[in-house]
mmCIF file of C-alpha atoms and ligand atoms in Angstrom:
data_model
loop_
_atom_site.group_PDB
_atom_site.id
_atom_site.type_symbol
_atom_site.label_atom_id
_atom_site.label_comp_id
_atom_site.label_asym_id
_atom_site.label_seq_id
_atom_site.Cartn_x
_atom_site.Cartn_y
_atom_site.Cartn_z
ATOM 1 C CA UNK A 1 -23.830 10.457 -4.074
ATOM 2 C CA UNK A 2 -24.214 8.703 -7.491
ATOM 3 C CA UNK A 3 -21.395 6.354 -8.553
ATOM 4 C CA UNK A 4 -18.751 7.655 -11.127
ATOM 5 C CA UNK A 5 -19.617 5.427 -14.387
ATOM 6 C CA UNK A 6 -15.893 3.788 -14.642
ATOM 7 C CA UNK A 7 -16.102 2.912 -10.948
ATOM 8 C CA UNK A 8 -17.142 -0.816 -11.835
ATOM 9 C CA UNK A 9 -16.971 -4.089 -9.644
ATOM 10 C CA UNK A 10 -17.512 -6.600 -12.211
ATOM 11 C CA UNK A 11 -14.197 -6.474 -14.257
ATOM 12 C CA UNK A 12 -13.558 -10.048 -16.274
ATOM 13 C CA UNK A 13 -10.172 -11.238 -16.387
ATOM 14 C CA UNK A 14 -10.091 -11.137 -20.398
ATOM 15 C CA UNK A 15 -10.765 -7.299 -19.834
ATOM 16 C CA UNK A 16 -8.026 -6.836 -17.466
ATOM 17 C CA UNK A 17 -5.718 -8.898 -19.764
ATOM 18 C CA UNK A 18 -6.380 -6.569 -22.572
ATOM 19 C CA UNK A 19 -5.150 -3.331 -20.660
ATOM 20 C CA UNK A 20 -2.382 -5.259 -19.675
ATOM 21 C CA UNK A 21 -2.187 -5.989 -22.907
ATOM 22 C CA UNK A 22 -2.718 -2.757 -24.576
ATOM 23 C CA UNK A 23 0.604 -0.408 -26.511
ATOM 24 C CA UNK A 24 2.289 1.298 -23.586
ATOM 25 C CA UNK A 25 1.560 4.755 -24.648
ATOM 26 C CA UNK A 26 -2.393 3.781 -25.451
ATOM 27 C CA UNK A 27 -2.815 2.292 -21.883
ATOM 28 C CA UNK A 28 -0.701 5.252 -19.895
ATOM 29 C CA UNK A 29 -3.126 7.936 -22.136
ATOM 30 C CA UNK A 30 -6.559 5.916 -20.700
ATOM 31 C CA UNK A 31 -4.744 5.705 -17.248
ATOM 32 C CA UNK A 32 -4.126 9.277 -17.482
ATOM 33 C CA UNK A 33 -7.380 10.359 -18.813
ATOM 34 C CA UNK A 34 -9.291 8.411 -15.740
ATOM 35 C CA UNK A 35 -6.943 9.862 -13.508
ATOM 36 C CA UNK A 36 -7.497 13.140 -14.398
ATOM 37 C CA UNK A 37 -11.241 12.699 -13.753
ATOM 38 C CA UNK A 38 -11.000 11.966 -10.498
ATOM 39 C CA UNK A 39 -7.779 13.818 -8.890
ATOM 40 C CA UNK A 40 -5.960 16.868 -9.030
ATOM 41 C CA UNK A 41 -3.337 15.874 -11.190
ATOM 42 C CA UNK A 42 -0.070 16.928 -9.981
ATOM 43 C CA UNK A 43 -1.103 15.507 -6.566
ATOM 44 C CA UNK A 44 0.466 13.294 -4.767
ATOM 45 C CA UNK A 45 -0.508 11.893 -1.032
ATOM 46 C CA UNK A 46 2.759 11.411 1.387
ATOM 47 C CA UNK A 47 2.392 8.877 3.901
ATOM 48 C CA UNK A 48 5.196 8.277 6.552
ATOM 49 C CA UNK A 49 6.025 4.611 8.117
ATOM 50 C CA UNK A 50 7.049 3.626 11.422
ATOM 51 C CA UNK A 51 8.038 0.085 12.588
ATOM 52 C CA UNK A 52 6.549 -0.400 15.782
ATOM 53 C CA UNK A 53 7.378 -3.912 16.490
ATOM 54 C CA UNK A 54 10.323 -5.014 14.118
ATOM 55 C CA UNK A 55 10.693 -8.842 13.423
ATOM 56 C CA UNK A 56 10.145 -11.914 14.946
ATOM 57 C CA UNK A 57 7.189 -12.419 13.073
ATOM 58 C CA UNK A 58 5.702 -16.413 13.122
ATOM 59 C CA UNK A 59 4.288 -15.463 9.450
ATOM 60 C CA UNK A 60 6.464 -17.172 6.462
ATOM 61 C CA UNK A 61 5.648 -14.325 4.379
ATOM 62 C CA UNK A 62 8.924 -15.390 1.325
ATOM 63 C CA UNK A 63 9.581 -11.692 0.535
ATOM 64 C CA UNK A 64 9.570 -11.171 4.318
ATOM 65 C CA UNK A 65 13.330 -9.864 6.529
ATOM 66 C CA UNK A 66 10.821 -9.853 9.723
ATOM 67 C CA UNK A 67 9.866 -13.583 9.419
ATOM 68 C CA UNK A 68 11.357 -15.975 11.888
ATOM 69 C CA UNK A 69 11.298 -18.430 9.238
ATOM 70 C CA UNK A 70 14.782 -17.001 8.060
ATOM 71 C CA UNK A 71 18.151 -15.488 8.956
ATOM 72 C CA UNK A 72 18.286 -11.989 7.501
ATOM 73 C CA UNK A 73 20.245 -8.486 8.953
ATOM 74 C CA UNK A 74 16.760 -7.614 10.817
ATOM 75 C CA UNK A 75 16.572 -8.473 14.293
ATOM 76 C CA UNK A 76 13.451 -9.016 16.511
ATOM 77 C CA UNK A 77 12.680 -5.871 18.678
ATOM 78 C CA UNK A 78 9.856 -5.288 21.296
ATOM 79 C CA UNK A 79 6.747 -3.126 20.905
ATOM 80 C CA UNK A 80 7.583 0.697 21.170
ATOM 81 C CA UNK A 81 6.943 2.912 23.364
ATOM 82 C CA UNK A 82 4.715 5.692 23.163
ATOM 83 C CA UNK A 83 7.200 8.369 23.214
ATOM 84 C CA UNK A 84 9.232 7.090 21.054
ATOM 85 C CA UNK A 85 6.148 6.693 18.734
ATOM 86 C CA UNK A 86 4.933 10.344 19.116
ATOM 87 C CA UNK A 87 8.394 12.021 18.486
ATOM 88 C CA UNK A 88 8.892 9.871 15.566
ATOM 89 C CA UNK A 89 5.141 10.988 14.398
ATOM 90 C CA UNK A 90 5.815 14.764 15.071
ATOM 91 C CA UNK A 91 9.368 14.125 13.294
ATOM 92 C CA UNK A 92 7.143 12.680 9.835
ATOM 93 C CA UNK A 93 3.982 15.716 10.801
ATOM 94 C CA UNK A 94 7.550 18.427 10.593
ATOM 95 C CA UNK A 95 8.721 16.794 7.280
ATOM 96 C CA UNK A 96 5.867 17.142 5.253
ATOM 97 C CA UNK A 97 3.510 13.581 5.424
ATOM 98 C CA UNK A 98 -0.476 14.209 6.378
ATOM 99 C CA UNK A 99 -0.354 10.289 6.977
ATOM 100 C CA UNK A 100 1.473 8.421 9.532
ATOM 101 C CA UNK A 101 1.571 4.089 9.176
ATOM 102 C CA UNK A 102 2.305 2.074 12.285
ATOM 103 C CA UNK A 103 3.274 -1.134 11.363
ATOM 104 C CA UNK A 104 3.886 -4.439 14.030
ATOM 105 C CA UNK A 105 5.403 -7.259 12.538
ATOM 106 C CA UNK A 106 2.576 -9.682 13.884
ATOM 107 C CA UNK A 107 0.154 -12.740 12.574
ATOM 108 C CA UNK A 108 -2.389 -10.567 14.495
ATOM 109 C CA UNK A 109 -2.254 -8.445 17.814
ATOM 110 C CA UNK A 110 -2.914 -9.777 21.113
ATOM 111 C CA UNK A 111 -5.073 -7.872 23.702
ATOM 112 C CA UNK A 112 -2.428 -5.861 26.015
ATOM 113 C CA UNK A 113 -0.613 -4.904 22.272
ATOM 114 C CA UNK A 114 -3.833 -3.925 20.889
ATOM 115 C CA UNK A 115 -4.303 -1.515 23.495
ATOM 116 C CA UNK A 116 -1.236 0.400 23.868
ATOM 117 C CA UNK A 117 -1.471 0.240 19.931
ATOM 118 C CA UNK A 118 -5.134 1.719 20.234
ATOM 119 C CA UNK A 119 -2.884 4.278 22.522
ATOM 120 C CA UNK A 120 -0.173 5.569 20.030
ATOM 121 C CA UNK A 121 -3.500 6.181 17.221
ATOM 122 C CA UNK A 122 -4.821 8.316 19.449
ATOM 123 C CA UNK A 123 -1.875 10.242 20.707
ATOM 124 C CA UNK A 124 -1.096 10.029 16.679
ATOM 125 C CA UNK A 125 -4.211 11.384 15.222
ATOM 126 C CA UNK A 126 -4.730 14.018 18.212
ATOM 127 C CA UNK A 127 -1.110 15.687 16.606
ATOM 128 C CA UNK A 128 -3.507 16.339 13.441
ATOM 129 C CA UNK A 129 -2.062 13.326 11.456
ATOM 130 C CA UNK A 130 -4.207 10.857 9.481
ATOM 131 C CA UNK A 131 -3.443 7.329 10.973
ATOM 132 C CA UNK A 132 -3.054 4.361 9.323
ATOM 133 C CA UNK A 133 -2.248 0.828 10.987
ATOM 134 C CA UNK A 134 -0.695 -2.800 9.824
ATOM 135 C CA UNK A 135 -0.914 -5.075 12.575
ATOM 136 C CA UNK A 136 -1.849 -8.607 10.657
ATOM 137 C CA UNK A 137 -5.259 -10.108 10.843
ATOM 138 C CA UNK A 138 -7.942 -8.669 12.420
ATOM 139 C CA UNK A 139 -11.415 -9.746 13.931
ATOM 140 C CA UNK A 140 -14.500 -7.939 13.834
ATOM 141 C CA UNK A 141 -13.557 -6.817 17.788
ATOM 142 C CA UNK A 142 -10.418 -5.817 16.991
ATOM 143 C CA UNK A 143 -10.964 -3.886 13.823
ATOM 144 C CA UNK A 144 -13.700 -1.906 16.089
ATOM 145 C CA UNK A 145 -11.346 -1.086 19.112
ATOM 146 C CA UNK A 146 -9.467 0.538 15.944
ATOM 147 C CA UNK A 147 -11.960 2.180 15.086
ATOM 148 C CA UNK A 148 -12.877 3.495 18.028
ATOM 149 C CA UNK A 149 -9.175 4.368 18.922
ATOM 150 C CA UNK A 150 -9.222 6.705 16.192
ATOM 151 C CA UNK A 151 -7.776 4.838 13.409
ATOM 152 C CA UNK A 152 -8.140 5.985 9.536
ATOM 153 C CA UNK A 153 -6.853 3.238 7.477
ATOM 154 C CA UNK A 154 -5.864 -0.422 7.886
ATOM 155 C CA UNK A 155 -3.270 -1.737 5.801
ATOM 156 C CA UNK A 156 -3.613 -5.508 5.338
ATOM 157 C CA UNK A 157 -2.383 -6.598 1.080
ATOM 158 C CA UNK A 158 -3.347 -9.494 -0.422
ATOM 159 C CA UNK A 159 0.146 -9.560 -1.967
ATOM 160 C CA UNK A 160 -0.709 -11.288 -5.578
ATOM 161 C CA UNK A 161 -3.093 -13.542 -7.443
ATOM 162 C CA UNK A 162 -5.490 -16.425 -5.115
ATOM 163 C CA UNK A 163 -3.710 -19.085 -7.390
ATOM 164 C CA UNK A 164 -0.156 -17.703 -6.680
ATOM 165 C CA UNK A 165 -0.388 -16.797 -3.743
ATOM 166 C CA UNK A 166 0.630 -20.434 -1.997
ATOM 167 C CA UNK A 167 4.275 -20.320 -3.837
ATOM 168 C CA UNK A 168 4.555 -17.175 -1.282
ATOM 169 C CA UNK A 169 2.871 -17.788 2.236
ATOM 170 C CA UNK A 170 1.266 -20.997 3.782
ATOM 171 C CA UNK A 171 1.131 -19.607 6.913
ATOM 172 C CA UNK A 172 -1.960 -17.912 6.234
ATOM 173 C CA UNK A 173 -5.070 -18.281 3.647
ATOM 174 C CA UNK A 174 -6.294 -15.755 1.207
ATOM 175 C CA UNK A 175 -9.485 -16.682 2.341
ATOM 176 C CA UNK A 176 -8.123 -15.225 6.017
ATOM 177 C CA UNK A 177 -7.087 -11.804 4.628
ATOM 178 C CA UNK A 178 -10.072 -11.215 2.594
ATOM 179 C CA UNK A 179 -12.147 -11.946 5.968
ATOM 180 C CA UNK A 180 -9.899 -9.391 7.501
ATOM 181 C CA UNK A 181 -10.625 -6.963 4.587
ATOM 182 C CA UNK A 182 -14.118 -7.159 5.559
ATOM 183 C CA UNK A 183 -14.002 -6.649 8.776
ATOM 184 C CA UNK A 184 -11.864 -3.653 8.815
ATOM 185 C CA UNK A 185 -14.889 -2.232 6.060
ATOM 186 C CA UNK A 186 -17.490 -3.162 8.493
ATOM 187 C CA UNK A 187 -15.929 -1.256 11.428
ATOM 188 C CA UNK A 188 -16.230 1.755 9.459
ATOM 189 C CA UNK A 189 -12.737 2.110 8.512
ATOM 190 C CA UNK A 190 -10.701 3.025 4.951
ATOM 191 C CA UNK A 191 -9.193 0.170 3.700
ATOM 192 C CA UNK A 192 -5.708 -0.100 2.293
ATOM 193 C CA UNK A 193 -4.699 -3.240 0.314
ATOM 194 C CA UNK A 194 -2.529 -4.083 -2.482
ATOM 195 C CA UNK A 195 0.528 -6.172 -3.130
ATOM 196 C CA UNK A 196 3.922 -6.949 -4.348
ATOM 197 C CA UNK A 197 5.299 -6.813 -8.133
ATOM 198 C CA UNK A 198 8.296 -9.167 -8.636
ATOM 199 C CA UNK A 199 7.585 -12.406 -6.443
ATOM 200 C CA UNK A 200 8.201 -14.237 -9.468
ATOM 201 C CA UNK A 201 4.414 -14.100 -10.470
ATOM 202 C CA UNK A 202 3.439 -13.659 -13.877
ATOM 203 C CA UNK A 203 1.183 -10.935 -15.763
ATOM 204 C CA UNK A 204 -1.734 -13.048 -15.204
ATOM 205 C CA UNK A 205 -1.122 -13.292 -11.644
ATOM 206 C CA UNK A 206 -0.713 -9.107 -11.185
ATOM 207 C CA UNK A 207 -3.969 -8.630 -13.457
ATOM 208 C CA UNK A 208 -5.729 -11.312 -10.895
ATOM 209 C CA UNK A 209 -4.376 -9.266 -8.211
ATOM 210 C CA UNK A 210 -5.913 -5.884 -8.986
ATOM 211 C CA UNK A 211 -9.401 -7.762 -10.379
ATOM 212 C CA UNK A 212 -9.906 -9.360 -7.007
ATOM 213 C CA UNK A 213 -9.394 -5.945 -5.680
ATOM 214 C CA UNK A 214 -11.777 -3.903 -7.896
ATOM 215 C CA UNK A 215 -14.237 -6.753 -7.543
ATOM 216 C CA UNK A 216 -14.746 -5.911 -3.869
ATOM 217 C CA UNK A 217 -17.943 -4.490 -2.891
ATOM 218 C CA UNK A 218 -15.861 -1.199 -2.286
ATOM 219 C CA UNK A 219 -12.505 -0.342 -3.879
ATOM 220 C CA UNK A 220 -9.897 0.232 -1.260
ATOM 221 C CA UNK A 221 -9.151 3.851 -0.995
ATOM 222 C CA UNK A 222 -5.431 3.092 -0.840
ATOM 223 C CA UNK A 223 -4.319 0.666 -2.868
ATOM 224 C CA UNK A 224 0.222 -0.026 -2.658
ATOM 225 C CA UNK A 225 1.398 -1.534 -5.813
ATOM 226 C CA UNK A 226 5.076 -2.645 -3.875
ATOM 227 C CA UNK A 227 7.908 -3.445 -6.010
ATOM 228 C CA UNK A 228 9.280 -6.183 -4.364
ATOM 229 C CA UNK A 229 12.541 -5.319 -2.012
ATOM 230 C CA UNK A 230 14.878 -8.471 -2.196
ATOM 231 C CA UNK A 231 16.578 -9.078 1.524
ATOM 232 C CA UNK A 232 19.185 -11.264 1.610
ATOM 233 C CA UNK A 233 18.327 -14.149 3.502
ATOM 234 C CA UNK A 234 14.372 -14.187 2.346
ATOM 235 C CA UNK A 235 13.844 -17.283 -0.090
ATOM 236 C CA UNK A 236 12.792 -14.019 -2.736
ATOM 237 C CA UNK A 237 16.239 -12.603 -2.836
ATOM 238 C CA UNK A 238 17.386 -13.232 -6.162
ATOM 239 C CA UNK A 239 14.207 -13.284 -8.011
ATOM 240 C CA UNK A 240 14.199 -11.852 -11.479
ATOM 241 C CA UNK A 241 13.365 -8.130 -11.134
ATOM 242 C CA UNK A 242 9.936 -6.967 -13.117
ATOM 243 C CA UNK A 243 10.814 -4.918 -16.213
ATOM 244 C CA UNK A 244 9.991 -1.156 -15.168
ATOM 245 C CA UNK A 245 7.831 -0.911 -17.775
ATOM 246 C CA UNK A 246 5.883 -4.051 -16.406
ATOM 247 C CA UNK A 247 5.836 -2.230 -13.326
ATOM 248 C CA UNK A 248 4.077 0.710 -14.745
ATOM 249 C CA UNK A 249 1.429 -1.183 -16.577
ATOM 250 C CA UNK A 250 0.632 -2.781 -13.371
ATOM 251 C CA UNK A 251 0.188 1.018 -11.916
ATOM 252 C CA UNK A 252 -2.014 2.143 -15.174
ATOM 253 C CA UNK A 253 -4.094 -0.744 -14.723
ATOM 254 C CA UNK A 254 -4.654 -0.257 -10.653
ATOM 255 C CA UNK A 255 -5.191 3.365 -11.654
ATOM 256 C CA UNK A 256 -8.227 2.112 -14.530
ATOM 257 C CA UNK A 257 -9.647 -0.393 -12.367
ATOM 258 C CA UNK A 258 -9.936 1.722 -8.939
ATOM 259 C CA UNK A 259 -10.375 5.559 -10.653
ATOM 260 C CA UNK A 260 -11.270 6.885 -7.479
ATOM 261 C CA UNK A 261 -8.785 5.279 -5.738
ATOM 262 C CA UNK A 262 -5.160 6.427 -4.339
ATOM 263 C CA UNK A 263 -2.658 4.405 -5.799
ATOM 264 C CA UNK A 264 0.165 4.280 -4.006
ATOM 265 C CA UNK A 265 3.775 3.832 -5.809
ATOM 266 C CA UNK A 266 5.196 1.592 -2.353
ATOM 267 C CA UNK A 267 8.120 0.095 -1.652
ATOM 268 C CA UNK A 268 11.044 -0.201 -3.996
ATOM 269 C CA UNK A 269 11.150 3.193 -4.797
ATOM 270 C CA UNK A 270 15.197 3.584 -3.512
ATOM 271 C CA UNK A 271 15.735 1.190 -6.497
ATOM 272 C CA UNK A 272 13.886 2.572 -9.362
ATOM 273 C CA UNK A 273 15.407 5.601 -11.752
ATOM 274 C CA UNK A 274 13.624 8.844 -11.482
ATOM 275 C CA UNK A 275 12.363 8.428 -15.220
ATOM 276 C CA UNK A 276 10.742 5.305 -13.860
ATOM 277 C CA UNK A 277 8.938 7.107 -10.760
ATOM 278 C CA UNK A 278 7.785 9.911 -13.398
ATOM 279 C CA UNK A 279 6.040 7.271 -15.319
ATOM 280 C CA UNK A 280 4.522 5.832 -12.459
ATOM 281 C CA UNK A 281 2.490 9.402 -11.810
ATOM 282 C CA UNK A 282 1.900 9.461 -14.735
ATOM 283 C CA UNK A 283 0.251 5.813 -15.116
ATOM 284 C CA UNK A 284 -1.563 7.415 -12.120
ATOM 285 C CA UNK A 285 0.168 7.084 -8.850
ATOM 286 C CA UNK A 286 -0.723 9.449 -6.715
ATOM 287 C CA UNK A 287 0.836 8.337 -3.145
ATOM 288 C CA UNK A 288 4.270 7.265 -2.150
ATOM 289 C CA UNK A 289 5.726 6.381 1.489
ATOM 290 C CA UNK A 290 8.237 9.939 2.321
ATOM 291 C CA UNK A 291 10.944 9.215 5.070
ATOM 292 C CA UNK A 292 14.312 7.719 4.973
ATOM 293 C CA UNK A 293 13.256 4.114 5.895
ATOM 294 C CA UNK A 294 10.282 1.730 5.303
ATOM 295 C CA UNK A 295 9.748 -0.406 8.032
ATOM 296 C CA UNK A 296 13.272 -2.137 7.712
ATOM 297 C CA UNK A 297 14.008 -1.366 4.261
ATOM 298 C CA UNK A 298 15.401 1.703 3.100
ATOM 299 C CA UNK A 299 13.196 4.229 0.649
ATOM 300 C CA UNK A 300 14.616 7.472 -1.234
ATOM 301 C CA UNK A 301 15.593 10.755 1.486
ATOM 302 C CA UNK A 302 13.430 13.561 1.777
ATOM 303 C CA UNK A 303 15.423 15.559 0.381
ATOM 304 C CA UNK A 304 15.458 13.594 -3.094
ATOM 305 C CA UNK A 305 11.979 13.296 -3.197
ATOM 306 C CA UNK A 306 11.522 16.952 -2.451
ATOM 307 C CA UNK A 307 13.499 17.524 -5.836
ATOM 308 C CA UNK A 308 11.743 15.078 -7.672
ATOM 309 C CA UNK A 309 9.151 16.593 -6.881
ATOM 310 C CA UNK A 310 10.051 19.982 -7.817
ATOM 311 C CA UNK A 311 11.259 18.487 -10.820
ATOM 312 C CA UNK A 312 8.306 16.920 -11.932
ATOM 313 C CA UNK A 313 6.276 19.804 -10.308
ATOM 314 C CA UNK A 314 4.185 17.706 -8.151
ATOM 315 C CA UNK A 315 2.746 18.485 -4.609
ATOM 316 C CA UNK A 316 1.608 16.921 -1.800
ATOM 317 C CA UNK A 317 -1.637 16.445 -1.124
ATOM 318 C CA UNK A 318 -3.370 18.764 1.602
ATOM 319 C CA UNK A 319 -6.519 16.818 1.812
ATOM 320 C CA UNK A 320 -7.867 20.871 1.098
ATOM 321 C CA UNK A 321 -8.788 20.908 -2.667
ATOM 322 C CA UNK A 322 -12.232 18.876 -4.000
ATOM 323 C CA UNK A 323 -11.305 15.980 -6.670
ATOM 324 C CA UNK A 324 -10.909 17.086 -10.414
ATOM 325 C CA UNK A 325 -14.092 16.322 -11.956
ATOM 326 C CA UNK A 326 -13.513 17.304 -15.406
ATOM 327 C CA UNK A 327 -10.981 14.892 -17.716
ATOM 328 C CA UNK A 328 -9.852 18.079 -19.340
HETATM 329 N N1 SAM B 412 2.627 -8.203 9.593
HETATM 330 C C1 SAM B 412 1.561 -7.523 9.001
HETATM 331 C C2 SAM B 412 1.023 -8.223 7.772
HETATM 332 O O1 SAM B 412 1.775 -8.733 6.985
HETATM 333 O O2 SAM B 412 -0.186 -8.215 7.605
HETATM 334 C C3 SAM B 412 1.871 -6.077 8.665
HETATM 335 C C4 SAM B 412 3.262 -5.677 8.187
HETATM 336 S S1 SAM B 412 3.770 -6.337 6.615
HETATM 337 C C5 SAM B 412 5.467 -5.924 6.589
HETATM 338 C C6 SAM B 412 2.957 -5.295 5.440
HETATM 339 C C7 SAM B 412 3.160 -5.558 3.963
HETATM 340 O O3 SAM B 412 4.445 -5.122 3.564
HETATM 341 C C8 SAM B 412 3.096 -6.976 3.467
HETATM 342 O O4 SAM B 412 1.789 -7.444 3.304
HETATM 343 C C9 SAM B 412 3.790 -6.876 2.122
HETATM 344 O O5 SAM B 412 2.849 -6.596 1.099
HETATM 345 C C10 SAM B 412 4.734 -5.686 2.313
HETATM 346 N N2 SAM B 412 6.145 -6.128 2.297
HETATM 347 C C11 SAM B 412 6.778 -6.808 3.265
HETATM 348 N N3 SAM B 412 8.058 -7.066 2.921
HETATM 349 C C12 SAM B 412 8.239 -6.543 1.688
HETATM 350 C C13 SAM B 412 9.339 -6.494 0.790
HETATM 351 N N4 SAM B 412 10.507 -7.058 1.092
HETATM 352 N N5 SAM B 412 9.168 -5.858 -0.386
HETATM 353 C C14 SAM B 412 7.987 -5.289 -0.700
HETATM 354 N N6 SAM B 412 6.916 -5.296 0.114
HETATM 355 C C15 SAM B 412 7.021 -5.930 1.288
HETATM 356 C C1 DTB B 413 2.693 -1.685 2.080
HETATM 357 O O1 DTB B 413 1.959 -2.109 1.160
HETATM 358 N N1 DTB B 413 3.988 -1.480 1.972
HETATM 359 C C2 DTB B 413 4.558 -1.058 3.245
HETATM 360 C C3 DTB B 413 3.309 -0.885 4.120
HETATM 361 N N2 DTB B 413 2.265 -1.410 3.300
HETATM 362 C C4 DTB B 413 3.267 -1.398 5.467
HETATM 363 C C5 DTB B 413 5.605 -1.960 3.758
HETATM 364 C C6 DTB B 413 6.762 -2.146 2.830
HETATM 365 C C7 DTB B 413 7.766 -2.961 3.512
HETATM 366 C C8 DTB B 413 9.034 -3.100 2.746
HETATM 367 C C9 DTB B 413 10.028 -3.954 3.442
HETATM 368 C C10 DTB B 413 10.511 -3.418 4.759
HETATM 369 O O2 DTB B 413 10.891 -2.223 4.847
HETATM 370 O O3 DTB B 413 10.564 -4.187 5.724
HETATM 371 FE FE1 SF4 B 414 5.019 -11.167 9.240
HETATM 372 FE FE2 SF4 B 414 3.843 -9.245 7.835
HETATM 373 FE FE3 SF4 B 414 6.388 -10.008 7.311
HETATM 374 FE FE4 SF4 B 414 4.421 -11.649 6.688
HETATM 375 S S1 SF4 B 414 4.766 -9.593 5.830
HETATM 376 S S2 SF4 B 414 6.330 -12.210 7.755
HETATM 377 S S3 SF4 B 414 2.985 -11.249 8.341
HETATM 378 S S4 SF4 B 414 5.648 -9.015 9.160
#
């Protein structure tokens, strides 16, 4: 299939800086208009999250509650089991999501925990669900036991900009994720990767983000702009919030560097005003996590988000209807 001409892998960072740059109703109009060539616009993708190994994590991830690094409310739990993983998957299938995450707490999963994981995506995906997995770093092995398990997606996010990025983790390299980026691609897999808005980065630092991002040799198919949830006890809580309308440029920009791409408006959603969340679909977020609870964090009820949605007449996505091709 030929290439879309504004799906480009060579964006400079003075280009990047000018979106950012751009008036706010100029930059959500392009965002829109790209949008709009690529997706059915009142659209939206709902993905459902389970925690399937909560805390204890040897990662000093700063924004982290599941770090061992620090004392926070979330304590360490073992791995699930797979019942408890299936009814919690048929619980998101009855509610409404077509995707269901499984995410471990975990520098990267250990033989025995990759296979009963490789267990739960199958028992997952054979219920009709898309699956989607965050389980840390990955080797080439690994990524193609996923694979072969059944597995859709892998979630792993670079979080923010190379240079900022050591004021956040040191636990683990950029250099590390990226290889784990690649080897989830070379299985065969989608990739989902994105990061966190309000780590106390700057604009430069979010524009970096998303260029290293659309520079890969393939755009991730999900990409989760995350508004950063402050936990008390992480060394982030009490960082300066991101303005909202900061945190909708960063969502136009995602949305005019990776047009094909679902952009996913993440965590911090329980947070944000309603006006805010209808100016993230309209910078072009087209994906949001649906379910009372992120992994330990809490996220808006279904029932909210099924008025917002009325509201703002949006639907979920089937996966049924072919992409918009027309920016009419
Ligand atoms: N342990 C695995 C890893 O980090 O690769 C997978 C789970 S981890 C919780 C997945 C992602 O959630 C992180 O990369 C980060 O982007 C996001 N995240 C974690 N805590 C967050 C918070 N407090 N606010 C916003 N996003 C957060
Ligand atoms: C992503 O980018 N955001 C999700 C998912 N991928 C795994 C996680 C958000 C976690 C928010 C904090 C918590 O609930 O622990
Ligand atoms: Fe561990 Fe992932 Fe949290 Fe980092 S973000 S501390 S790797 S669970």
């Amino acid at each position: 299939m030929q290439k879309e001409p504004d799906v480009r892998h060579d964006w400079g960072a003075e280009e990047v800086a000018a979106l950012f740059a751009l008036p706010f109703n100029d930059l959500l109009f392009r965002a829109q208009t790209v949008h709009r060539r690529h997706h059915q616009p009142n659209e939206v993708q709902v993905s459902t999250l389970l925690s399937i190994k909560t805390g204890g994590c040897p990662e000093d991830c700063k924004y982290c509650p599941q770090s061992v690094h620090y004392e926070t409310p979330v304590d360490a739990e073992p791995l699930m089991e797979l019942d408890a993983v299936r009814a919690a998957a048929q619980a998101a299938a009855d509610a409404g999501a077509t995707r269901f995450c499984m995410g471990a707490a975990w520098r990267s999963p250990r033989g025995k925990q990759l296979e009963r994981v490789a267990r739960m995506i199958g028992e997952v995906r054979a219920m009709g669900l898309e699956t989607c997995a965050t389980l840390g770093m990955l080797d080439a092995d690994q990524a193609r036991t996923l694979r072969d398990a059944g597995l859709d997606y892998y979630n792993h996010n670079i979080d923010t900009s190379e240079a900022f990025y050591g004021e956040v983790i040191t636990t683990r390299s950029y250099q590390e994720r990226l290889d784990t980026l690649a080897n989830v691609r070379e299985a065969g897999m989608s990739v989902c990767c994105g990061g966190i808005v309000g780590l106390g980065e700057g604009r430069s630092d979010r524009a970096e983000m998303l260029r290293t991002l659309a520079n890969l040799p393939t755009h991730p198919e999900s990409v989760p702009i995350n508004q950063l949830v402050q936990v008390e006890g992480t060394p982030l809580a009490g960082a300066e919030a991101v303005d909202p309308i900061e945190f909708v440029r960063t969502l136009a920009v995602a949305r005019i560097l990776m047009p094909a791409s679902h952009v996913r408006l993440s965590a911090g959603r329980e947070s944000m005003s309603d006006e805010t969340q209808a100016l993230c679909f309209l910078a072009g977020a087209n994906s949001i996590f649906y379910g009372e609870k992120l992994l330990t964090t809490g996220n808006p009820e279904a029932d909210a988000d099924r008025e917002l949605f009325r509201r703002l007449g949006l639907v979920p996505e089937t996966g049924q209807t072919a992409p918009a091709t027309d920016p009419a």
